[in-house]
Amino acid sequence: MFIAVVTALAVLGQAAPTTRLVSYDEAVRCAGLTQAASELEGGESRYGRTLYDAALYWSLAAMQAATAAGRDPTLAENDQTRARVDSVKRLSAGEAEARAVLQRCRQKTPRLG
């Protein structure tokens, strides 16, 4: 886990100059969706592992955006938790819009390894 966090932080640092910055709200939305999808898929499959990596990336991106915006870290974590809970419901219900946004979030996720 520690290695994954260090790798993700390194990717965040490298991606910043060439990647379009996203808003706090978009980062939280992507964090919630990727965390929910990872939770629902599990980590056994290749797809599940890529979802886990995406969830890690977006969680860190959301916290970085929160810090940059001067948001309270505890409130930022709560925002992600609410987004994840909502996303679990939406993805479990097969909501097409949630799946489409999840796909866009995955496309914006850098390869972590």
mmCIF file of N, CA and C in Angstrom:
data_model
loop_
_atom_site.group_PDB
_atom_site.id
_atom_site.type_symbol
_atom_site.label_atom_id
_atom_site.label_comp_id
_atom_site.label_asym_id
_atom_site.label_seq_id
_atom_site.Cartn_x
_atom_site.Cartn_y
_atom_site.Cartn_z
ATOM 1 N N MET A 1 0.821 -1.190 0.000
ATOM 2 C CA MET A 1 0.000 0.000 0.000
ATOM 3 C C MET A 1 0.864 1.252 0.000
ATOM 4 N N PHE A 2 1.920 1.256 0.829
ATOM 5 C CA PHE A 2 2.802 2.407 0.902
ATOM 6 C C PHE A 2 3.436 2.681 -0.456
ATOM 7 N N ILE A 3 3.865 1.625 -1.139
ATOM 8 C CA ILE A 3 4.485 1.795 -2.459
ATOM 9 C C ILE A 3 3.476 2.376 -3.437
ATOM 10 N N ALA A 4 2.232 1.934 -3.367
ATOM 11 C CA ALA A 4 1.203 2.463 -4.266
ATOM 12 C C ALA A 4 0.977 3.944 -4.028
ATOM 13 N N VAL A 5 0.972 4.362 -2.762
ATOM 14 C CA VAL A 5 0.773 5.773 -2.440
ATOM 15 C C VAL A 5 1.945 6.598 -2.958
ATOM 16 N N VAL A 6 3.175 6.119 -2.733
ATOM 17 C CA VAL A 6 4.357 6.837 -3.207
ATOM 18 C C VAL A 6 4.334 6.936 -4.732
ATOM 19 N N THR A 7 3.980 5.843 -5.400
ATOM 20 C CA THR A 7 3.899 5.849 -6.854
ATOM 21 C C THR A 7 2.847 6.840 -7.330
ATOM 22 N N ALA A 8 1.684 6.830 -6.695
ATOM 23 C CA ALA A 8 0.616 7.749 -7.090
ATOM 24 C C ALA A 8 1.034 9.196 -6.878
ATOM 25 N N LEU A 9 1.704 9.473 -5.772
ATOM 26 C CA LEU A 9 2.169 10.837 -5.529
ATOM 27 C C LEU A 9 3.192 11.260 -6.572
ATOM 28 N N ALA A 10 4.061 10.345 -6.962
ATOM 29 C CA ALA A 10 5.048 10.654 -7.998
ATOM 30 C C ALA A 10 4.360 10.938 -9.324
ATOM 31 N N VAL A 11 3.335 10.151 -9.645
ATOM 32 C CA VAL A 11 2.588 10.373 -10.879
ATOM 33 C C VAL A 11 1.867 11.714 -10.823
ATOM 34 N N LEU A 12 1.267 12.022 -9.679
ATOM 35 C CA LEU A 12 0.599 13.318 -9.539
ATOM 36 C C LEU A 12 1.579 14.457 -9.773
ATOM 37 N N GLY A 13 2.769 14.327 -9.219
ATOM 38 C CA GLY A 13 3.777 15.360 -9.387
ATOM 39 C C GLY A 13 4.235 15.484 -10.827
ATOM 40 N N GLN A 14 4.371 14.366 -11.528
ATOM 41 C CA GLN A 14 4.805 14.382 -12.921
ATOM 42 C C GLN A 14 3.687 14.832 -13.836
ATOM 43 N N ALA A 15 2.448 14.468 -13.519
ATOM 44 C CA ALA A 15 1.329 14.744 -14.418
ATOM 45 C C ALA A 15 0.889 16.205 -14.364
ATOM 46 N N ALA A 16 1.180 16.891 -13.282
ATOM 47 C CA ALA A 16 0.666 18.247 -13.099
ATOM 48 C C ALA A 16 0.997 19.200 -14.243
ATOM 49 N N PRO A 17 2.245 19.253 -14.756
ATOM 50 C CA PRO A 17 2.533 20.224 -15.799
ATOM 51 C C PRO A 17 1.851 19.928 -17.134
ATOM 52 N N THR A 18 1.579 18.658 -17.432
ATOM 53 C CA THR A 18 1.035 18.315 -18.736
ATOM 54 C C THR A 18 -0.441 17.963 -18.709
ATOM 55 N N THR A 19 -1.015 17.770 -17.538
ATOM 56 C CA THR A 19 -2.402 17.367 -17.410
ATOM 57 C C THR A 19 -3.264 18.579 -17.086
ATOM 58 N N ARG A 20 -4.430 18.644 -17.714
ATOM 59 C CA ARG A 20 -5.370 19.712 -17.413
ATOM 60 C C ARG A 20 -5.834 19.559 -15.974
ATOM 61 N N LEU A 21 -5.796 20.644 -15.236
ATOM 62 C CA LEU A 21 -6.255 20.604 -13.854
ATOM 63 C C LEU A 21 -7.759 20.408 -13.823
ATOM 64 N N VAL A 22 -8.221 19.685 -12.826
ATOM 65 C CA VAL A 22 -9.659 19.471 -12.665
ATOM 66 C C VAL A 22 -10.117 20.197 -11.411
ATOM 67 N N SER A 23 -11.379 20.502 -11.372
ATOM 68 C CA SER A 23 -11.942 21.183 -10.211
ATOM 69 C C SER A 23 -12.021 20.214 -9.026
ATOM 70 N N TYR A 24 -12.172 20.800 -7.860
ATOM 71 C CA TYR A 24 -12.361 19.992 -6.657
ATOM 72 C C TYR A 24 -13.585 19.101 -6.815
ATOM 73 N N ASP A 25 -14.685 19.682 -7.308
ATOM 74 C CA ASP A 25 -15.923 18.910 -7.463
ATOM 75 C C ASP A 25 -15.733 17.732 -8.412
ATOM 76 N N GLU A 26 -15.023 17.951 -9.530
ATOM 77 C CA GLU A 26 -14.790 16.859 -10.478
ATOM 78 C C GLU A 26 -13.901 15.783 -9.854
ATOM 79 N N ALA A 27 -12.877 16.193 -9.118
ATOM 80 C CA ALA A 27 -12.001 15.218 -8.472
ATOM 81 C C ALA A 27 -12.766 14.388 -7.447
ATOM 82 N N VAL A 28 -13.636 15.030 -6.671
ATOM 83 C CA VAL A 28 -14.438 14.304 -5.677
ATOM 84 C C VAL A 28 -15.407 13.347 -6.377
ATOM 85 N N ARG A 29 -16.040 13.823 -7.457
ATOM 86 C CA ARG A 29 -16.965 12.972 -8.211
ATOM 87 C C ARG A 29 -16.236 11.740 -8.756
ATOM 88 N N CYS A 30 -15.053 11.952 -9.343
ATOM 89 C CA CYS A 30 -14.287 10.826 -9.879
ATOM 90 C C CYS A 30 -13.793 9.907 -8.763
ATOM 91 N N ALA A 31 -13.391 10.492 -7.635
ATOM 92 C CA ALA A 31 -12.962 9.671 -6.496
ATOM 93 C C ALA A 31 -14.115 8.786 -6.033
ATOM 94 N N GLY A 32 -15.286 9.367 -5.882
ATOM 95 C CA GLY A 32 -16.442 8.594 -5.429
ATOM 96 C C GLY A 32 -16.812 7.486 -6.391
ATOM 97 N N LEU A 33 -16.831 7.812 -7.679
ATOM 98 C CA LEU A 33 -17.203 6.807 -8.682
ATOM 99 C C LEU A 33 -16.176 5.681 -8.778
ATOM 100 N N THR A 34 -14.895 6.033 -8.797
ATOM 101 C CA THR A 34 -13.876 4.988 -8.939
ATOM 102 C C THR A 34 -13.775 4.148 -7.667
ATOM 103 N N GLN A 35 -13.948 4.780 -6.506
ATOM 104 C CA GLN A 35 -13.945 4.009 -5.259
ATOM 105 C C GLN A 35 -15.125 3.039 -5.231
ATOM 106 N N ALA A 36 -16.291 3.523 -5.625
ATOM 107 C CA ALA A 36 -17.481 2.673 -5.638
ATOM 108 C C ALA A 36 -17.326 1.524 -6.626
ATOM 109 N N ALA A 37 -16.852 1.836 -7.823
ATOM 110 C CA ALA A 37 -16.677 0.795 -8.842
ATOM 111 C C ALA A 37 -15.647 -0.233 -8.390
ATOM 112 N N SER A 38 -14.574 0.227 -7.760
ATOM 113 C CA SER A 38 -13.552 -0.687 -7.252
ATOM 114 C C SER A 38 -14.130 -1.591 -6.166
ATOM 115 N N GLU A 39 -14.906 -1.007 -5.292
ATOM 116 C CA GLU A 39 -15.553 -1.763 -4.219
ATOM 117 C C GLU A 39 -16.499 -2.821 -4.782
ATOM 118 N N LEU A 40 -17.278 -2.438 -5.779
ATOM 119 C CA LEU A 40 -18.249 -3.361 -6.373
ATOM 120 C C LEU A 40 -17.576 -4.461 -7.194
ATOM 121 N N GLU A 41 -16.487 -4.112 -7.870
ATOM 122 C CA GLU A 41 -15.782 -5.082 -8.725
ATOM 123 C C GLU A 41 -14.905 -6.020 -7.910
ATOM 124 N N GLY A 42 -14.258 -5.506 -6.876
ATOM 125 C CA GLY A 42 -13.289 -6.300 -6.127
ATOM 126 C C GLY A 42 -11.930 -6.225 -6.814
ATOM 127 N N GLY A 43 -10.910 -6.699 -6.142
ATOM 128 C CA GLY A 43 -9.555 -6.570 -6.671
ATOM 129 C C GLY A 43 -8.997 -7.798 -7.333
ATOM 130 N N GLU A 44 -9.832 -8.775 -7.622
ATOM 131 C CA GLU A 44 -9.338 -10.033 -8.169
ATOM 132 C C GLU A 44 -9.008 -9.963 -9.659
ATOM 133 N N SER A 45 -9.732 -9.160 -10.383
ATOM 134 C CA SER A 45 -9.539 -9.095 -11.828
ATOM 135 C C SER A 45 -8.602 -7.958 -12.210
ATOM 136 N N ARG A 46 -8.132 -7.975 -13.440
ATOM 137 C CA ARG A 46 -7.299 -6.875 -13.955
ATOM 138 C C ARG A 46 -8.099 -5.565 -13.918
ATOM 139 N N TYR A 47 -9.359 -5.639 -14.318
ATOM 140 C CA TYR A 47 -10.230 -4.460 -14.296
ATOM 141 C C TYR A 47 -10.368 -3.925 -12.873
ATOM 142 N N GLY A 48 -10.530 -4.822 -11.912
ATOM 143 C CA GLY A 48 -10.641 -4.422 -10.515
ATOM 144 C C GLY A 48 -9.386 -3.717 -10.022
ATOM 145 N N ARG A 49 -8.229 -4.195 -10.455
ATOM 146 C CA ARG A 49 -6.971 -3.554 -10.053
ATOM 147 C C ARG A 49 -6.826 -2.184 -10.699
ATOM 148 N N THR A 50 -7.272 -2.024 -11.939
ATOM 149 C CA THR A 50 -7.186 -0.700 -12.566
ATOM 150 C C THR A 50 -8.165 0.266 -11.894
ATOM 151 N N LEU A 51 -9.308 -0.246 -11.470
ATOM 152 C CA LEU A 51 -10.244 0.605 -10.726
ATOM 153 C C LEU A 51 -9.653 1.031 -9.389
ATOM 154 N N TYR A 52 -8.969 0.117 -8.734
ATOM 155 C CA TYR A 52 -8.325 0.444 -7.463
ATOM 156 C C TYR A 52 -7.288 1.552 -7.662
ATOM 157 N N ASP A 53 -6.466 1.409 -8.716
ATOM 158 C CA ASP A 53 -5.461 2.434 -9.015
ATOM 159 C C ASP A 53 -6.125 3.779 -9.308
ATOM 160 N N ALA A 54 -7.202 3.750 -10.072
ATOM 161 C CA ALA A 54 -7.919 4.990 -10.396
ATOM 162 C C ALA A 54 -8.507 5.616 -9.129
ATOM 163 N N ALA A 55 -9.054 4.778 -8.256
ATOM 164 C CA ALA A 55 -9.625 5.291 -7.006
ATOM 165 C C ALA A 55 -8.543 5.943 -6.151
ATOM 166 N N LEU A 56 -7.383 5.333 -6.092
ATOM 167 C CA LEU A 56 -6.276 5.895 -5.336
ATOM 168 C C LEU A 56 -5.856 7.238 -5.930
ATOM 169 N N TYR A 57 -5.686 7.278 -7.235
ATOM 170 C CA TYR A 57 -5.292 8.513 -7.907
ATOM 171 C C TYR A 57 -6.299 9.633 -7.634
ATOM 172 N N TRP A 58 -7.597 9.350 -7.854
ATOM 173 C CA TRP A 58 -8.607 10.400 -7.707
ATOM 174 C C TRP A 58 -8.776 10.828 -6.256
ATOM 175 N N SER A 59 -8.610 9.912 -5.327
ATOM 176 C CA SER A 59 -8.678 10.283 -3.919
ATOM 177 C C SER A 59 -7.558 11.262 -3.574
ATOM 178 N N LEU A 60 -6.360 10.951 -4.035
ATOM 179 C CA LEU A 60 -5.232 11.849 -3.795
ATOM 180 C C LEU A 60 -5.416 13.179 -4.527
ATOM 181 N N ALA A 61 -5.931 13.134 -5.740
ATOM 182 C CA ALA A 61 -6.172 14.357 -6.511
ATOM 183 C C ALA A 61 -7.209 15.240 -5.809
ATOM 184 N N ALA A 62 -8.246 14.611 -5.275
ATOM 185 C CA ALA A 62 -9.282 15.374 -4.571
ATOM 186 C C ALA A 62 -8.708 16.025 -3.317
ATOM 187 N N MET A 63 -7.871 15.301 -2.590
ATOM 188 C CA MET A 63 -7.279 15.877 -1.386
ATOM 189 C C MET A 63 -6.298 16.996 -1.752
ATOM 190 N N GLN A 64 -5.582 16.826 -2.851
ATOM 191 C CA GLN A 64 -4.664 17.875 -3.305
ATOM 192 C C GLN A 64 -5.457 19.120 -3.722
ATOM 193 N N ALA A 65 -6.563 18.919 -4.417
ATOM 194 C CA ALA A 65 -7.417 20.046 -4.819
ATOM 195 C C ALA A 65 -8.018 20.725 -3.591
ATOM 196 N N ALA A 66 -8.383 19.934 -2.589
ATOM 197 C CA ALA A 66 -8.933 20.496 -1.359
ATOM 198 C C ALA A 66 -7.889 21.352 -0.654
ATOM 199 N N THR A 67 -6.684 20.853 -0.585
ATOM 200 C CA THR A 67 -5.604 21.609 0.040
ATOM 201 C C THR A 67 -5.364 22.918 -0.703
ATOM 202 N N ALA A 68 -5.314 22.847 -2.024
ATOM 203 C CA ALA A 68 -5.088 24.049 -2.836
ATOM 204 C C ALA A 68 -6.202 25.072 -2.647
ATOM 205 N N ALA A 69 -7.407 24.584 -2.408
ATOM 206 C CA ALA A 69 -8.559 25.485 -2.228
ATOM 207 C C ALA A 69 -8.732 25.917 -0.766
ATOM 208 N N GLY A 70 -7.863 25.416 0.121
ATOM 209 C CA GLY A 70 -7.960 25.788 1.527
ATOM 210 C C GLY A 70 -9.105 25.122 2.264
ATOM 211 N N ARG A 71 -9.573 23.987 1.751
ATOM 212 C CA ARG A 71 -10.678 23.274 2.403
ATOM 213 C C ARG A 71 -10.163 22.454 3.584
ATOM 214 N N ASP A 72 -11.012 22.273 4.554
ATOM 215 C CA ASP A 72 -10.699 21.453 5.716
ATOM 216 C C ASP A 72 -10.553 19.992 5.265
ATOM 217 N N PRO A 73 -9.440 19.315 5.611
ATOM 218 C CA PRO A 73 -9.217 17.929 5.174
ATOM 219 C C PRO A 73 -10.312 16.956 5.629
ATOM 220 N N THR A 74 -10.825 17.142 6.829
ATOM 221 C CA THR A 74 -11.879 16.250 7.322
ATOM 222 C C THR A 74 -13.150 16.407 6.490
ATOM 223 N N LEU A 75 -13.498 17.650 6.171
ATOM 224 C CA LEU A 75 -14.668 17.881 5.327
ATOM 225 C C LEU A 75 -14.452 17.329 3.931
ATOM 226 N N ALA A 76 -13.230 17.430 3.416
ATOM 227 C CA ALA A 76 -12.914 16.891 2.093
ATOM 228 C C ALA A 76 -13.053 15.365 2.084
ATOM 229 N N GLU A 77 -12.602 14.714 3.142
ATOM 230 C CA GLU A 77 -12.771 13.256 3.242
ATOM 231 C C GLU A 77 -14.254 12.898 3.320
ATOM 232 N N ASN A 78 -15.021 13.687 4.052
ATOM 233 C CA ASN A 78 -16.469 13.451 4.150
ATOM 234 C C ASN A 78 -17.141 13.609 2.780
ATOM 235 N N ASP A 79 -16.693 14.596 2.000
ATOM 236 C CA ASP A 79 -17.231 14.773 0.640
ATOM 237 C C ASP A 79 -16.995 13.521 -0.195
ATOM 238 N N GLN A 80 -15.792 12.953 -0.086
ATOM 239 C CA GLN A 80 -15.483 11.735 -0.839
ATOM 240 C C GLN A 80 -16.334 10.558 -0.372
ATOM 241 N N THR A 81 -16.532 10.456 0.920
ATOM 242 C CA THR A 81 -17.356 9.362 1.454
ATOM 243 C C THR A 81 -18.787 9.467 0.928
ATOM 244 N N ARG A 82 -19.348 10.683 0.962
ATOM 245 C CA ARG A 82 -20.706 10.866 0.429
ATOM 246 C C ARG A 82 -20.763 10.534 -1.062
ATOM 247 N N ALA A 83 -19.745 10.955 -1.802
ATOM 248 C CA ALA A 83 -19.713 10.675 -3.240
ATOM 249 C C ALA A 83 -19.622 9.170 -3.497
ATOM 250 N N ARG A 84 -18.841 8.456 -2.686
ATOM 251 C CA ARG A 84 -18.717 7.003 -2.849
ATOM 252 C C ARG A 84 -20.033 6.301 -2.553
ATOM 253 N N VAL A 85 -20.672 6.668 -1.449
ATOM 254 C CA VAL A 85 -21.946 6.042 -1.069
ATOM 255 C C VAL A 85 -22.994 6.278 -2.160
ATOM 256 N N ASP A 86 -23.087 7.516 -2.633
ATOM 257 C CA ASP A 86 -24.026 7.844 -3.706
ATOM 258 C C ASP A 86 -23.696 7.057 -4.976
ATOM 259 N N SER A 87 -22.411 6.938 -5.281
ATOM 260 C CA SER A 87 -21.990 6.234 -6.497
ATOM 261 C C SER A 87 -22.257 4.741 -6.423
ATOM 262 N N VAL A 88 -22.107 4.152 -5.241
ATOM 263 C CA VAL A 88 -22.434 2.727 -5.086
ATOM 264 C C VAL A 88 -23.898 2.508 -5.444
ATOM 265 N N LYS A 89 -24.761 3.383 -4.953
ATOM 266 C CA LYS A 89 -26.200 3.263 -5.244
ATOM 267 C C LYS A 89 -26.460 3.404 -6.745
ATOM 268 N N ARG A 90 -25.848 4.419 -7.345
ATOM 269 C CA ARG A 90 -26.084 4.695 -8.765
ATOM 270 C C ARG A 90 -25.534 3.582 -9.657
ATOM 271 N N LEU A 91 -24.324 3.115 -9.362
ATOM 272 C CA LEU A 91 -23.739 2.041 -10.174
ATOM 273 C C LEU A 91 -24.477 0.720 -9.964
ATOM 274 N N SER A 92 -24.880 0.450 -8.737
ATOM 275 C CA SER A 92 -25.629 -0.785 -8.447
ATOM 276 C C SER A 92 -26.974 -0.802 -9.159
ATOM 277 N N ALA A 93 -27.546 0.387 -9.346
ATOM 278 C CA ALA A 93 -28.826 0.497 -10.050
ATOM 279 C C ALA A 93 -28.640 0.459 -11.568
ATOM 280 N N GLY A 94 -27.386 0.419 -12.019
ATOM 281 C CA GLY A 94 -27.121 0.356 -13.456
ATOM 282 C C GLY A 94 -27.332 1.675 -14.174
ATOM 283 N N GLU A 95 -27.211 2.773 -13.456
ATOM 284 C CA GLU A 95 -27.447 4.091 -14.047
ATOM 285 C C GLU A 95 -26.424 4.374 -15.153
ATOM 286 N N ALA A 96 -26.939 4.623 -16.347
ATOM 287 C CA ALA A 96 -26.084 4.837 -17.512
ATOM 288 C C ALA A 96 -25.201 6.075 -17.365
ATOM 289 N N GLU A 97 -25.749 7.142 -16.807
ATOM 290 C CA GLU A 97 -24.958 8.369 -16.656
ATOM 291 C C GLU A 97 -23.773 8.146 -15.718
ATOM 292 N N ALA A 98 -23.989 7.407 -14.637
ATOM 293 C CA ALA A 98 -22.902 7.119 -13.698
ATOM 294 C C ALA A 98 -21.810 6.307 -14.388
ATOM 295 N N ARG A 99 -22.202 5.340 -15.201
ATOM 296 C CA ARG A 99 -21.228 4.527 -15.948
ATOM 297 C C ARG A 99 -20.450 5.390 -16.942
ATOM 298 N N ALA A 100 -21.124 6.316 -17.595
ATOM 299 C CA ALA A 100 -20.471 7.193 -18.573
ATOM 300 C C ALA A 100 -19.463 8.113 -17.889
ATOM 301 N N VAL A 101 -19.843 8.676 -16.748
ATOM 302 C CA VAL A 101 -18.923 9.560 -16.018
ATOM 303 C C VAL A 101 -17.746 8.745 -15.485
ATOM 304 N N LEU A 102 -18.017 7.537 -15.002
ATOM 305 C CA LEU A 102 -16.941 6.653 -14.548
ATOM 306 C C LEU A 102 -15.946 6.413 -15.677
ATOM 307 N N GLN A 103 -16.441 6.154 -16.870
ATOM 308 C CA GLN A 103 -15.568 5.914 -18.014
ATOM 309 C C GLN A 103 -14.708 7.141 -18.307
ATOM 310 N N ARG A 104 -15.302 8.323 -18.249
ATOM 311 C CA ARG A 104 -14.526 9.555 -18.482
ATOM 312 C C ARG A 104 -13.459 9.734 -17.407
ATOM 313 N N CYS A 105 -13.809 9.427 -16.165
ATOM 314 C CA CYS A 105 -12.825 9.515 -15.082
ATOM 315 C C CYS A 105 -11.677 8.537 -15.311
ATOM 316 N N ARG A 106 -11.993 7.349 -15.722
ATOM 317 C CA ARG A 106 -10.954 6.350 -15.995
ATOM 318 C C ARG A 106 -10.053 6.791 -17.139
ATOM 319 N N GLN A 107 -10.622 7.436 -18.146
ATOM 320 C CA GLN A 107 -9.814 7.904 -19.268
ATOM 321 C C GLN A 107 -8.853 9.020 -18.853
ATOM 322 N N LYS A 108 -9.224 9.786 -17.836
ATOM 323 C CA LYS A 108 -8.389 10.881 -17.353
ATOM 324 C C LYS A 108 -7.344 10.402 -16.337
ATOM 325 N N THR A 109 -7.434 9.155 -15.930
ATOM 326 C CA THR A 109 -6.514 8.618 -14.923
ATOM 327 C C THR A 109 -5.201 8.221 -15.585
ATOM 328 N N PRO A 110 -4.076 8.736 -15.090
ATOM 329 C CA PRO A 110 -2.789 8.293 -15.659
ATOM 330 C C PRO A 110 -2.505 6.844 -15.286
ATOM 331 N N ARG A 111 -1.710 6.185 -16.101
ATOM 332 C CA ARG A 111 -1.305 4.814 -15.778
ATOM 333 C C ARG A 111 -0.384 4.832 -14.585
ATOM 334 N N LEU A 112 -0.708 4.035 -13.596
ATOM 335 C CA LEU A 112 0.092 4.006 -12.381
ATOM 336 C C LEU A 112 1.026 2.815 -12.335
ATOM 337 N N GLY A 113 0.976 1.968 -13.315
ATOM 338 C CA GLY A 113 1.937 0.868 -13.308
ATOM 339 C C GLY A 113 1.457 -0.419 -13.808
#
